[in-house]
GROMACS .gro file of C-alpha atoms in nm:
model
   69
    1MET     CA    1  -1.057  -0.700   0.027
    2ASP     CA    2  -1.213  -0.410   0.219
    3GLU     CA    3  -1.047  -0.529   0.540
    4LEU     CA    4  -0.712  -0.541   0.363
    5LEU     CA    5  -0.758  -0.187   0.231
    6ASP     CA    6  -0.864  -0.063   0.574
    7ASP     CA    7  -0.563  -0.223   0.738
    8LEU     CA    8  -0.316  -0.085   0.484
    9LEU     CA    9  -0.467   0.264   0.520
   10SER     CA   10  -0.451   0.232   0.898
   11LYS     CA   11  -0.082   0.139   0.881
   12ILE     CA   12  -0.015   0.436   0.656
   13LYS     CA   13  -0.199   0.672   0.891
   14ASP     CA   14  -0.032   0.538   1.207
   15GLY     CA   15   0.316   0.569   1.056
   16THR     CA   16   0.393   0.201   1.009
   17TYR     CA   17   0.433   0.295   0.642
   18PRO     CA   18   0.519   0.668   0.649
   19PRO     CA   19   0.510   0.890   0.339
   20GLY     CA   20   0.793   0.803   0.103
   21SER     CA   21   0.842   0.454   0.244
   22GLN     CA   22   0.839   0.146   0.027
   23LEU     CA   23   0.572  -0.117   0.085
   24PRO     CA   24   0.684  -0.476   0.130
   25SER     CA   25   0.675  -0.689  -0.185
   26GLY     CA   26   0.346  -0.826  -0.309
   27ARG     CA   27   0.453  -1.172  -0.206
   28ALA     CA   28   0.543  -1.058   0.146
   29LEU     CA   29   0.212  -0.875   0.184
   30ALA     CA   30   0.021  -1.176   0.050
   31ASP     CA   31   0.194  -1.400   0.302
   32SER     CA   32   0.135  -1.164   0.594
   33TYR     CA   33  -0.235  -1.116   0.511
   34ASP     CA   34  -0.283  -1.479   0.400
   35VAL     CA   35  -0.435  -1.375   0.067
   36SER     CA   36  -0.337  -1.425  -0.295
   37GLN     CA   37  -0.095  -1.195  -0.471
   38SER     CA   38  -0.375  -1.098  -0.710
   39THR     CA   39  -0.578  -0.969  -0.413
   40ILE     CA   40  -0.278  -0.761  -0.306
   41SER     CA   41  -0.238  -0.633  -0.662
   42ARG     CA   42  -0.603  -0.523  -0.674
   43ALA     CA   43  -0.575  -0.350  -0.335
   44VAL     CA   44  -0.254  -0.172  -0.435
   45ALA     CA   45  -0.412  -0.067  -0.767
   46ARG     CA   46  -0.709   0.082  -0.583
   47LEU     CA   47  -0.483   0.274  -0.344
   48ARG     CA   48  -0.277   0.398  -0.639
   49GLN     CA   49  -0.596   0.525  -0.805
   50GLN     CA   50  -0.678   0.712  -0.484
   51GLY     CA   51  -0.332   0.869  -0.482
   52VAL     CA   52  -0.230   0.699  -0.157
   53LEU     CA   53   0.041   0.489  -0.321
   54VAL     CA   54   0.270   0.552  -0.616
   55GLY     CA   55   0.452   0.301  -0.830
   56ARG     CA   56   0.811   0.356  -0.930
   57PRO     CA   57   0.902   0.128  -1.221
   58GLY     CA   58   1.180  -0.109  -1.132
   59ARG     CA   59   1.179   0.004  -0.769
   60GLY     CA   60   0.842  -0.089  -0.618
   61VAL     CA   61   0.538   0.072  -0.461
   62PHE     CA   62   0.575   0.364  -0.221
   63VAL     CA   63   0.348   0.563   0.006
   64ALA     CA   64   0.274   0.895  -0.161
   65GLU     CA   65   0.440   1.202  -0.018
   66LEU     CA   66   0.200   1.443   0.146
   67PRO     CA   67   0.165   1.772  -0.038
   68ARG     CA   68   0.349   2.055   0.135
   69ARG     CA   69   0.135   2.348   0.240
   0.00000   0.00000   0.00000
């Protein structure tokens, strides 16, 4: 799962998933990474705990907006 987390973070940092953008569905991510949906759920939960991702009920999971300075 560490490789999955590293890749998702890399895609966030390189702008593939910019702040405010919605991540693909859990099923789509599971298919693209060839892992189970439960593995995706655990990775997303960890990134949510770190404040990298935010869940919006009924809408999906989004990349957190960067705080304005």
